[in-house]
């Protein structure tokens, strides 16, 4: 019997460890996302880019006039726009990743049954999980580059370390996408999706995008510091202001853990849902 | 095709004691069957009979609870991706990618199998032609009719050139014309040597499309044979359907019972099984029994199912 090409391709991988979980074709999910993006999703991406820029103009310049400058660790002070720009960059990386990995994922999971379609081919659940997260990560990268194109000419980035804010945004997007998809894959109804909004909005408002955490009492600071958005903002802000310490390693590890946990949960859930 | 020639035919799928149970119920209760290369094999049964569950276990998207299953000699549980590359899957509910166009749906599905772009591009032309969707290639899937969507789903399943095409309730929800177009396409595939695995709860579909049928009910196999073989084995040549009005049906039933080989009293009508329906009707009239309406027809798989389970297929 002449095996078809599809069979030959699957056979060639079959002896590898984890071949039923991962076929090495996560990039085909990127291809799919790109096709969908070309058809219609570009509007959502554009709005994701606009959001931090509008916040920057409104708060940075409007409110910035009243506030003047902000004291930062290291003993110097920076303009208010300079202070909030990294916070907005980190937030936009988060928002893009969360939007993709929650609402979009839920829709593809339940309504369009896109993942069911994918998993009836020789793709594995890890291909699907990784492929979707890679797209969020690319989106985080695009937002970061776009935002930098606005803030660098405005003189809001003080240090060459600031160039690392772009890979940092990618890492942040990956972490949020991973956990977002993991949580979403456990949700059963649209109503449960509101849970995400309940978490996201306060996190955005209180994680130190707009003012230093020192305004809070100690225990509140502790709580906020354990949240992923503060981890993200502190990392990006230290980079753009050039105040680098060993603490950045912990931020990176925090996001590495988010990625690992999210990927594991998502893969397990997709397996349970479509390959029990 | 009769069972006597089966020995010489290549077995593609073999199940022994196949079982799927959940915490509170048994979906598939230890079934045995074989599917041969090039045949069209049907699972016939009402909703909840275990047809779709069996299909999903074969398609390696559901793990079995017990028994043995080999597809082209391999166990889907340990060779999932490879088995899936052998199969084309057309699920009961369309899962086309609504964010993409017709052409893009075919393209990306091929990519999921790891097929090269050039290979898929050539294949797309062939499949659009097969599915009669050439003029819809740049249209988003959402805008297609139900019949078109189903044809696209079939075309999509063929991108990987599968040896076995699995169709779960392929024409449920389609209008008669769309059904006939679909059946015609499936006949063509069969002519090309593709093995078809079909679940249906429509007896006419099973009779039209299947060489061999496995009648399922409540997770078990009730019978297995060709459509004609099943009818021969479990029914008479003809059926006389009579209506006396819903109150009188039960009253006259005992009188009719002695006249026919077998009778079935349904809420709205009585079915009388006989070799010659017209003769039976004549006999009835002579005995002074005059039904409100009467109809003589050939036995169908519906009758087989009724005989086997005591219930009608579509409830």
Coordinates of C-alpha atoms in Angstrom, one line a residue:
Chain A
X1 CA 0.0 0.0 0.0
X2 CA 1.3 3.4 -0.9
X3 CA 1.2 5.6 2.2
X4 CA 0.1 9.1 1.6
X5 CA 2.4 12.0 2.3
X6 CA 0.4 12.9 5.4
X7 CA 1.0 9.4 6.7
X8 CA 4.7 9.5 5.9
X9 CA 5.1 12.8 7.7
X10 CA 3.3 11.5 10.8
X11 CA 5.3 8.2 10.7
X12 CA 8.6 9.9 10.5
X13 CA 7.9 11.5 13.9
X14 CA 6.2 8.6 15.6
X15 CA 9.3 7.3 17.3
X16 CA 10.0 10.6 19.0
X17 CA 9.2 11.2 22.6
X18 CA 5.9 13.0 23.0
X19 CA 4.9 12.7 19.4
X20 CA 1.3 12.3 20.3
X21 CA 1.5 15.7 22.2
X22 CA 3.6 17.6 19.8
X23 CA 4.1 17.3 16.0
X24 CA 6.6 20.1 15.6
X25 CA 4.0 22.2 13.7
X26 CA 3.1 25.0 16.0
X27 CA 4.0 27.3 13.2
X28 CA 1.0 26.2 11.2
X29 CA -1.1 27.8 13.9
X30 CA 0.8 31.0 13.3
X31 CA 0.0 30.7 9.6
X32 CA -3.7 30.3 10.5
X33 CA -3.6 33.3 12.7
X34 CA -2.0 35.3 10.0
X35 CA -4.7 34.4 7.5
X36 CA -7.4 35.2 10.0
X37 CA -5.6 38.5 10.8
X38 CA -5.4 39.4 7.1
X39 CA -9.2 38.8 6.8
X40 CA -10.4 40.8 9.7
X41 CA -8.5 40.7 13.0
X42 CA -6.2 43.6 12.1
X43 CA -8.7 46.1 13.5
X44 CA -8.4 44.5 17.0
X45 CA -4.7 44.7 16.7
X46 CA -4.8 48.4 15.7
X47 CA -6.9 49.2 18.7
X48 CA -4.5 47.4 20.9
X49 CA -1.7 49.6 19.6
X50 CA -3.7 52.8 20.0
X51 CA -4.7 52.2 23.6
X52 CA -1.4 52.8 25.4
X53 CA -0.6 55.7 23.1
X54 CA -3.8 57.4 23.9
X55 CA -3.3 56.8 27.6
X56 CA 0.2 58.3 27.3
X57 CA -1.1 61.5 25.6
X58 CA -4.0 61.9 28.0
X59 CA -2.4 61.1 31.3
X60 CA 1.3 61.7 30.5
X61 CA 0.7 65.2 29.2
X62 CA -2.7 66.2 30.7
X63 CA -2.1 64.9 34.2
X64 CA 1.7 65.2 33.8
X65 CA 1.3 69.0 33.8
X66 CA -0.2 69.0 37.3
X67 CA 2.1 66.3 38.7
X68 CA 5.4 67.5 37.4
X69 CA 8.0 64.8 38.2
X70 CA 8.1 61.5 40.1
X71 CA 10.9 60.3 42.4
X72 CA 12.2 56.9 41.4
X73 CA 14.7 54.5 43.1
X74 CA 18.2 55.6 42.7
X75 CA 17.5 59.1 44.0
X76 CA 16.6 61.0 40.9
X77 CA 13.3 62.1 39.5
X78 CA 11.7 61.7 36.0
X79 CA 8.9 63.4 34.2
X80 CA 5.4 61.9 34.7
X81 CA 5.2 60.8 31.0
X82 CA 8.5 59.1 31.4
X83 CA 7.3 57.4 34.5
X84 CA 4.1 56.0 33.1
X85 CA 5.3 55.1 29.5
X86 CA 6.9 51.7 30.6
X87 CA 3.8 50.9 32.7
X88 CA 1.7 51.4 29.6
X89 CA 4.0 49.3 27.5
X90 CA 3.8 46.4 29.9
X91 CA 0.0 46.8 30.2
X92 CA -0.5 46.8 26.4
X93 CA 1.6 43.6 26.1
X94 CA -0.6 42.1 28.8
X95 CA -3.9 43.3 27.2
X96 CA -3.0 42.1 23.8
X97 CA -2.0 38.7 25.1
X98 CA -5.1 38.4 27.3
X99 CA -7.5 39.4 24.7
X100 CA -6.1 36.8 22.3
X101 CA -5.8 34.0 24.8
X102 CA -9.1 34.5 26.6
X103 CA -12.0 35.8 24.4
X104 CA -10.5 34.6 21.1
X105 CA -9.5 31.3 22.5
X106 CA -12.9 30.7 24.1
X107 CA -14.6 31.5 20.9
X108 CA -12.4 29.1 18.9
X109 CA -12.8 26.5 21.7
X110 CA -16.6 26.5 22.1
X111 CA -18.3 28.4 19.3
X112 CA -16.3 27.7 16.2
X113 CA -14.8 24.4 17.5
X114 CA -11.6 25.3 15.7
X115 CA -9.4 23.4 18.1
X116 CA -11.6 20.3 17.6
X117 CA -10.9 20.6 13.9
X118 CA -7.2 21.0 14.4
X119 CA -6.9 18.0 16.8
X120 CA -8.7 15.7 14.4
X121 CA -5.6 16.1 12.2
X122 CA -2.2 14.8 13.1
X123 CA -1.4 18.0 15.2
X124 CA -0.9 17.5 18.9
X125 CA -2.4 19.6 21.7
X126 CA 1.0 21.1 22.5
X127 CA 1.2 22.4 18.9
X128 CA -2.1 24.1 19.4
X129 CA -1.3 25.6 22.8
X130 CA 2.2 26.7 21.7
X131 CA 1.0 28.0 18.3
X132 CA -1.7 30.2 19.8
X133 CA 0.7 31.6 22.4
X134 CA 3.3 32.3 19.8
X135 CA 0.8 34.5 18.0
X136 CA 0.1 36.4 21.2
X137 CA 3.8 36.8 21.6
X138 CA 4.2 38.2 18.1
X139 CA 1.4 40.6 18.9
X140 CA 3.1 41.7 22.1
X141 CA 6.3 42.3 20.0
X142 CA 4.4 44.4 17.5
X143 CA 2.8 46.5 20.2
X144 CA 6.1 47.0 21.9
X145 CA 7.9 48.1 18.7
X146 CA 5.0 50.4 17.8
X147 CA 5.0 51.9 21.2
X148 CA 8.7 52.4 21.2
X149 CA 8.4 54.2 17.8
X150 CA 6.2 56.7 19.6
X151 CA 8.1 57.2 22.9
X152 CA 11.7 57.1 21.8
X153 CA 11.4 60.2 19.6
X154 CA 9.6 61.9 22.4
X155 CA 12.6 61.3 24.6
X156 CA 10.8 59.2 27.1
X157 CA 13.4 56.4 27.2
X158 CA 16.4 57.3 29.3
X159 CA 18.7 54.4 28.9
X160 CA 20.1 52.0 26.3
X161 CA 18.7 49.3 28.6
X162 CA 15.4 50.5 27.2
X163 CA 16.0 48.5 24.0
X164 CA 15.5 45.4 26.2
X165 CA 12.0 46.6 26.9
X166 CA 11.0 45.0 23.6
X167 CA 12.1 41.4 24.4
X168 CA 10.7 42.0 27.9
X169 CA 7.3 42.9 26.5
X170 CA 7.4 39.7 24.4
X171 CA 8.2 37.6 27.5
X172 CA 5.3 39.3 29.4
X173 CA 2.9 38.7 26.5
X174 CA 4.0 35.0 26.4
X175 CA 3.4 34.7 30.2
X176 CA 0.0 36.3 30.1
X177 CA -1.1 34.4 27.0
X178 CA 0.0 31.1 28.5
X179 CA -1.9 31.6 31.8
X180 CA -4.8 33.2 30.0
X181 CA -5.2 30.3 27.6
X182 CA -4.8 27.8 30.5
X183 CA -7.6 29.5 32.5
X184 CA -9.9 29.9 29.5
X185 CA -9.5 26.2 28.5
X186 CA -11.0 25.4 32.0
X187 CA -14.0 27.7 31.5
X188 CA -17.3 26.2 30.4
X189 CA -19.6 29.2 29.8
X190 CA -19.5 32.7 28.5
X191 CA -20.5 33.9 32.0
X192 CA -17.4 32.6 33.5
X193 CA -15.4 34.8 31.1
X194 CA -16.4 37.8 33.1
X195 CA -14.1 36.5 35.8
X196 CA -11.3 37.7 33.7
X197 CA -12.6 41.3 33.5
X198 CA -13.0 41.3 37.3
X199 CA -9.3 40.4 37.7
X200 CA -7.9 42.5 34.9
X201 CA -9.3 46.0 35.6
X202 CA -8.2 46.4 39.2
X203 CA -4.9 44.9 38.4
X204 CA -4.5 47.5 35.6
X205 CA -5.5 50.4 37.9
X206 CA -3.6 49.4 41.1
X207 CA -0.4 47.8 39.8
X208 CA 1.7 50.9 39.7
X209 CA 1.2 52.0 36.1
X210 CA 0.3 55.5 37.2
X211 CA 2.0 56.0 40.6
X212 CA 4.6 54.3 42.8
X213 CA 3.5 51.5 45.1
X214 CA 4.9 53.5 48.1
X215 CA 1.6 55.2 48.4
X216 CA 0.2 52.0 49.8
X217 CA 0.7 50.5 53.3
X218 CA 3.2 47.7 53.4
X219 CA 0.9 44.7 53.3
X220 CA -1.0 46.0 50.2
X221 CA 2.4 46.5 48.5
X222 CA 3.2 42.9 49.2
X223 CA 0.0 41.7 47.6
X224 CA 0.4 43.9 44.5
X225 CA 4.0 42.8 44.1
X226 CA 2.9 39.2 43.9
X227 CA 0.6 40.1 40.9
X228 CA 2.0 39.5 37.4
X229 CA 1.2 43.0 36.1
X230 CA 3.4 44.6 38.8
X231 CA 6.2 42.2 37.9
X232 CA 5.8 43.2 34.3
X233 CA 5.7 47.0 34.9
X234 CA 8.6 46.9 37.3
X235 CA 10.7 45.0 34.8
X236 CA 9.9 47.3 31.9
X237 CA 10.3 50.5 34.0
X238 CA 13.6 49.5 35.4
X239 CA 14.8 48.8 31.8
X240 CA 13.5 52.1 30.3
X241 CA 14.8 54.1 33.2
X242 CA 18.1 52.2 33.3
X243 CA 17.8 51.2 37.0
X244 CA 18.9 47.6 36.7
X245 CA 19.3 45.3 39.7
X246 CA 19.4 41.6 40.4
X247 CA 15.6 41.8 41.0
X248 CA 15.1 41.7 37.2
X249 CA 16.1 38.0 37.2
X250 CA 13.2 37.3 39.5
X251 CA 10.8 39.1 37.2
X252 CA 12.1 37.0 34.3
X253 CA 11.7 33.8 36.4
X254 CA 8.2 34.8 37.4
X255 CA 7.2 34.9 33.7
X256 CA 9.0 31.7 32.9
X257 CA 7.0 30.0 35.6
X258 CA 3.8 31.5 34.2
X259 CA 4.7 30.2 30.7
X260 CA 5.4 26.7 32.0
X261 CA 2.3 26.5 34.1
X262 CA 0.0 27.9 31.4
X263 CA 1.4 25.5 28.7
X264 CA 1.0 22.5 30.9
X265 CA -2.5 23.3 31.9
X266 CA -3.6 24.2 28.4
X267 CA -2.1 21.0 26.9
X268 CA -3.8 18.9 29.6
X269 CA -7.1 20.6 29.1
X270 CA -7.1 20.3 25.3
X271 CA -6.2 16.6 25.7
X272 CA -9.1 16.2 28.1
X273 CA -11.5 18.1 25.9
X274 CA -10.7 16.6 22.5
X275 CA -8.5 13.5 23.0
X276 CA -9.8 11.9 26.1
Chain B
X1 CA -21.1 -8.3 -0.5
X2 CA -21.6 -11.4 1.6
X3 CA -19.6 -12.7 4.5
X4 CA -18.2 -15.6 2.6
X5 CA -15.9 -13.4 0.5
X6 CA -14.7 -11.5 3.5
X7 CA -11.9 -13.9 4.3
X8 CA -9.9 -12.8 1.2
X9 CA -10.4 -9.1 1.7
X10 CA -8.0 -6.7 3.4
X11 CA -9.1 -5.7 6.9
X12 CA -8.6 -2.0 7.6
X13 CA -10.3 -1.7 11.0
X14 CA -10.7 -4.5 13.5
X15 CA -12.5 -4.1 16.8
X16 CA -12.8 -6.8 19.5
X17 CA -14.8 -6.2 22.6
X18 CA -14.6 -2.4 22.1
X19 CA -15.9 -0.6 25.1
X20 CA -16.4 3.0 26.3
X21 CA -17.8 3.7 29.7
X22 CA -18.2 6.9 31.6
X23 CA -18.8 7.2 35.3
X24 CA -22.6 6.8 35.1
X25 CA -23.2 5.0 31.8
X26 CA -21.8 2.7 29.1
X27 CA -21.7 4.3 25.7
X28 CA -20.2 1.4 23.8
X29 CA -20.7 -2.0 25.4
X30 CA -18.1 -4.4 24.0
X31 CA -18.6 -4.5 20.3
X32 CA -16.8 -6.6 17.6
X33 CA -16.6 -5.6 13.9
X34 CA -14.3 -5.5 10.9
X35 CA -14.2 -2.9 8.1
X36 CA -12.7 -4.0 4.8
X37 CA -10.8 -2.0 2.3
X38 CA -12.9 -0.2 -0.3
X39 CA -16.2 -0.9 1.3
X40 CA -18.8 1.5 2.6
X41 CA -19.6 0.6 6.1
X42 CA -22.5 2.1 8.0
X43 CA -23.4 2.4 11.7
X44 CA -27.2 2.7 11.8
X45 CA -29.0 3.5 15.0
X46 CA -31.0 6.1 16.9
X47 CA -29.3 9.0 18.8
X48 CA -27.4 7.7 21.7
X49 CA -26.8 4.3 20.2
X50 CA -23.0 4.7 20.6
X51 CA -22.3 5.4 16.9
X52 CA -20.5 8.7 17.3
X53 CA -18.6 7.4 20.3
X54 CA -17.4 4.5 18.2
X55 CA -16.4 6.9 15.4
X56 CA -14.4 9.1 17.8
X57 CA -12.6 6.1 19.2
X58 CA -11.6 5.1 15.7
X59 CA -10.6 8.6 14.9
X60 CA -8.2 8.6 17.9
X61 CA -10.0 11.6 19.5
X62 CA -11.4 9.5 22.3
X63 CA -9.7 6.8 24.3
X64 CA -11.5 3.5 24.7
X65 CA -12.2 2.0 28.2
X66 CA -11.6 -1.6 27.1
X67 CA -11.2 -4.1 24.2
X68 CA -8.9 -4.1 21.2
X69 CA -8.9 -1.8 18.2
X70 CA -6.5 -1.8 15.3
X71 CA -6.6 0.5 12.3
X72 CA -4.3 -0.6 9.4
X73 CA -2.8 -2.9 12.0
X74 CA -2.0 -0.2 14.5
X75 CA -3.6 0.9 17.8
X76 CA -4.9 4.4 17.6
X77 CA -4.2 4.9 21.3
X78 CA -0.4 4.6 20.8
X79 CA -0.2 5.8 17.2
X80 CA -2.6 8.7 17.3
X81 CA -1.0 11.1 14.8
X82 CA -0.3 8.4 12.3
X83 CA -3.8 7.0 12.4
X84 CA -5.2 10.5 12.1
X85 CA -3.1 11.0 8.9
X86 CA -4.8 7.9 7.5
X87 CA -8.3 9.2 8.2
X88 CA -10.5 12.0 6.8
X89 CA -12.9 13.1 9.5
X90 CA -16.3 14.8 8.8
X91 CA -17.8 15.5 12.2
X92 CA -21.5 15.7 12.9
X93 CA -21.4 19.4 13.6
X94 CA -19.3 21.4 11.2
X95 CA -16.1 22.7 12.6
X96 CA -14.9 24.7 9.7
X97 CA -12.8 27.8 10.4
X98 CA -15.2 30.7 10.2
X99 CA -12.4 33.3 10.2
X100 CA -11.1 31.9 6.9
X101 CA -12.3 31.6 3.3
X102 CA -13.2 28.4 1.6
X103 CA -9.8 28.1 -0.1
X104 CA -7.9 29.0 3.1
X105 CA -9.8 26.3 5.0
X106 CA -8.5 23.7 2.7
X107 CA -5.0 25.1 2.7
X108 CA -4.6 25.4 6.4
X109 CA -6.0 22.0 7.1
X110 CA -3.4 20.5 4.8
X111 CA -0.8 22.5 6.7
X112 CA -1.9 21.0 9.9
X113 CA -0.9 17.6 8.5
X114 CA 2.5 19.1 7.6
X115 CA 1.9 18.9 3.9
X116 CA 4.1 21.2 1.6
X117 CA 2.4 24.3 0.3
X118 CA 2.8 23.4 -3.4
X119 CA 1.3 20.0 -2.8
X120 CA -1.7 21.6 -1.1
X121 CA -2.2 24.3 -3.8
X122 CA -2.5 21.7 -6.5
X123 CA -4.8 19.7 -4.3
X124 CA -7.1 22.7 -3.6
X125 CA -8.0 23.0 -7.3
X126 CA -9.0 19.3 -7.5
X127 CA -11.0 19.5 -4.2
X128 CA -12.8 22.7 -5.1
X129 CA -13.9 21.1 -8.3
X130 CA -15.0 17.9 -6.5
X131 CA -16.9 19.9 -3.9
X132 CA -18.5 22.1 -6.6
X133 CA -17.2 25.2 -4.8
X134 CA -14.9 26.6 -7.4
X135 CA -16.9 29.9 -7.6
X136 CA -17.0 30.2 -3.8
X137 CA -13.3 29.8 -3.2
X138 CA -12.7 33.4 -1.9
X139 CA -15.9 33.5 0.1
X140 CA -15.8 33.3 3.9
X141 CA -17.2 30.1 5.2
X142 CA -19.9 31.8 7.2
X143 CA -21.7 32.8 4.0
X144 CA -22.1 29.2 2.7
X145 CA -25.3 27.2 2.8
X146 CA -25.5 24.1 5.0
X147 CA -25.0 21.8 2.0
X148 CA -21.9 23.7 0.8
X149 CA -20.4 23.7 4.3
X150 CA -20.8 20.0 4.4
X151 CA -19.2 19.5 1.0
X152 CA -16.4 21.8 2.1
X153 CA -15.9 19.7 5.2
X154 CA -15.7 16.6 3.1
X155 CA -13.2 18.3 0.7
X156 CA -11.2 19.4 3.7
X157 CA -11.0 15.9 5.0
X158 CA -9.7 14.7 1.7
X159 CA -6.7 17.1 1.6
X160 CA -4.5 14.6 3.3
X161 CA -5.5 11.8 0.8
X162 CA -7.0 9.6 3.5
X163 CA -7.7 5.9 2.9
X164 CA -10.7 6.0 5.2
X165 CA -13.3 8.8 5.2
X166 CA -15.4 9.0 8.3
X167 CA -18.7 10.7 8.1
X168 CA -20.8 11.3 11.2
X169 CA -24.4 11.9 10.2
X170 CA -23.3 13.5 6.9
X171 CA -26.7 14.7 5.7
X172 CA -28.5 15.6 9.0
X173 CA -30.1 19.0 8.6
X174 CA -29.7 19.2 4.9
X175 CA -32.6 19.6 2.4
X176 CA -33.4 16.7 0.0
X177 CA -31.6 18.3 -2.9
X178 CA -28.4 19.0 -0.9
X179 CA -28.6 15.4 0.3
X180 CA -28.6 14.0 -3.2
X181 CA -25.7 16.1 -4.3
X182 CA -23.8 14.9 -1.2
X183 CA -24.6 11.2 -1.9
X184 CA -23.5 11.6 -5.4
X185 CA -20.1 13.0 -4.2
X186 CA -19.7 10.1 -1.8
X187 CA -20.4 7.6 -4.5
X188 CA -17.6 9.1 -6.6
X189 CA -15.2 8.7 -3.7
X190 CA -16.2 5.1 -3.2
X191 CA -15.6 4.5 -6.9
X192 CA -12.1 5.9 -6.4
X193 CA -11.5 3.2 -3.8
X194 CA -11.9 5.3 -0.6
X195 CA -13.3 3.3 2.3
X196 CA -16.3 5.0 3.8
X197 CA -17.4 4.8 7.4
X198 CA -20.8 6.4 7.9
X199 CA -23.1 6.8 10.9
X200 CA -26.7 7.7 10.2
X201 CA -30.1 7.4 11.7
X202 CA -31.7 7.7 8.2
X203 CA -32.5 4.3 6.8
X204 CA -32.7 5.6 3.3
X205 CA -29.2 6.9 3.6
X206 CA -27.9 3.6 4.9
X207 CA -29.6 1.8 2.1
X208 CA -28.3 4.2 -0.5
X209 CA -24.7 4.4 0.7
X210 CA -23.7 1.4 2.6
X211 CA -22.5 -2.0 1.4
X212 CA -22.7 -3.3 4.9
X213 CA -24.5 -2.0 8.0
X214 CA -24.1 -2.6 11.6
X215 CA -27.4 -1.9 13.5
X216 CA -26.6 -0.4 16.9
X217 CA -28.8 0.3 19.9
X218 CA -27.8 1.3 23.4
X219 CA -24.1 0.6 22.8
X220 CA -24.5 -2.9 21.4
X221 CA -24.6 -4.4 18.0
X222 CA -28.1 -5.7 17.1
X223 CA -27.3 -7.1 13.7
X224 CA -24.8 -6.8 10.9
X225 CA -25.2 -7.5 7.2
X226 CA -25.8 -5.9 3.8
X227 CA -29.0 -3.8 3.6
X228 CA -30.7 -6.4 1.5
X229 CA -29.4 -9.2 3.8
X230 CA -30.7 -7.5 6.9
X231 CA -34.2 -7.0 5.4
X232 CA -34.2 -10.6 4.2
X233 CA -33.2 -11.9 7.6
X234 CA -35.3 -9.7 9.9
X235 CA -38.3 -8.7 7.8
X236 CA -40.7 -9.9 5.1
X237 CA -40.6 -8.8 1.5
X238 CA -43.6 -6.4 1.9
X239 CA -45.3 -4.4 4.6
X240 CA -48.9 -3.4 4.8
X241 CA -49.5 -0.2 6.7
X242 CA -53.1 0.3 7.9
X243 CA -54.8 3.0 10.0
X244 CA -58.1 2.3 11.8
X245 CA -57.9 5.5 13.8
X246 CA -56.0 5.8 17.0
X247 CA -58.7 4.4 19.2
X248 CA -59.5 1.4 17.1
X249 CA -55.9 0.3 16.2
X250 CA -55.6 -1.5 19.5
X251 CA -59.0 -3.1 19.2
X252 CA -58.5 -4.7 15.8
X253 CA -54.8 -5.7 16.4
X254 CA -55.6 -9.2 17.9
X255 CA -57.7 -10.0 14.8
X256 CA -54.8 -8.9 12.5
X257 CA -52.2 -10.8 14.4
X258 CA -53.2 -14.2 13.1
X259 CA -53.3 -13.0 9.5
X260 CA -49.7 -11.7 9.0
X261 CA -46.3 -13.2 9.7
X262 CA -45.8 -10.5 12.3
X263 CA -47.5 -7.2 13.3
X264 CA -46.3 -4.0 15.0
X265 CA -48.8 -1.7 16.6
X266 CA -47.6 1.8 16.6
X267 CA -49.5 4.7 18.1
X268 CA -50.8 6.0 14.7
X269 CA -50.8 2.8 12.5
X270 CA -50.4 -0.9 12.4
X271 CA -47.7 -2.6 10.3
X272 CA -48.4 -6.0 9.0
X273 CA -45.4 -8.1 7.6
X274 CA -46.1 -10.4 4.8
X275 CA -44.7 -11.7 1.5
X276 CA -47.6 -10.3 -0.4
X277 CA -49.2 -7.1 1.0
X278 CA -52.0 -6.7 -1.6
X279 CA -53.2 -10.3 -0.9
X280 CA -53.2 -9.6 2.8
X281 CA -55.2 -6.4 2.3
X282 CA -57.7 -8.3 0.2
X283 CA -58.0 -11.0 2.9
X284 CA -58.6 -8.3 5.5
X285 CA -61.4 -6.7 3.5
X286 CA -63.1 -10.0 3.0
X287 CA -63.1 -10.5 6.8
X288 CA -64.9 -7.2 7.1
X289 CA -62.0 -5.1 8.3
X290 CA -61.8 -1.8 6.4
X291 CA -58.9 0.4 7.4
X292 CA -59.3 4.2 7.0
X293 CA -56.1 4.2 5.0
X294 CA -53.8 1.5 3.7
X295 CA -50.4 1.3 2.0
X296 CA -48.4 -1.6 0.7
X297 CA -44.6 -1.0 0.5
X298 CA -41.3 -2.9 0.4
X299 CA -39.7 -3.7 3.7
X300 CA -37.0 -1.2 4.7
X301 CA -34.3 -1.0 7.3
X302 CA -36.7 0.9 9.5
X303 CA -38.7 -2.4 9.8
X304 CA -35.5 -4.2 10.6
X305 CA -34.8 -1.8 13.3
X306 CA -38.3 -2.0 14.7
X307 CA -38.0 -5.8 14.7
X308 CA -34.6 -5.7 16.5
X309 CA -35.3 -3.1 19.1
X310 CA -39.1 -2.7 19.3
X311 CA -38.7 1.0 18.6
X312 CA -38.7 3.2 15.5
X313 CA -35.5 4.7 14.4
X314 CA -36.4 8.4 14.3
X315 CA -38.4 9.2 17.4

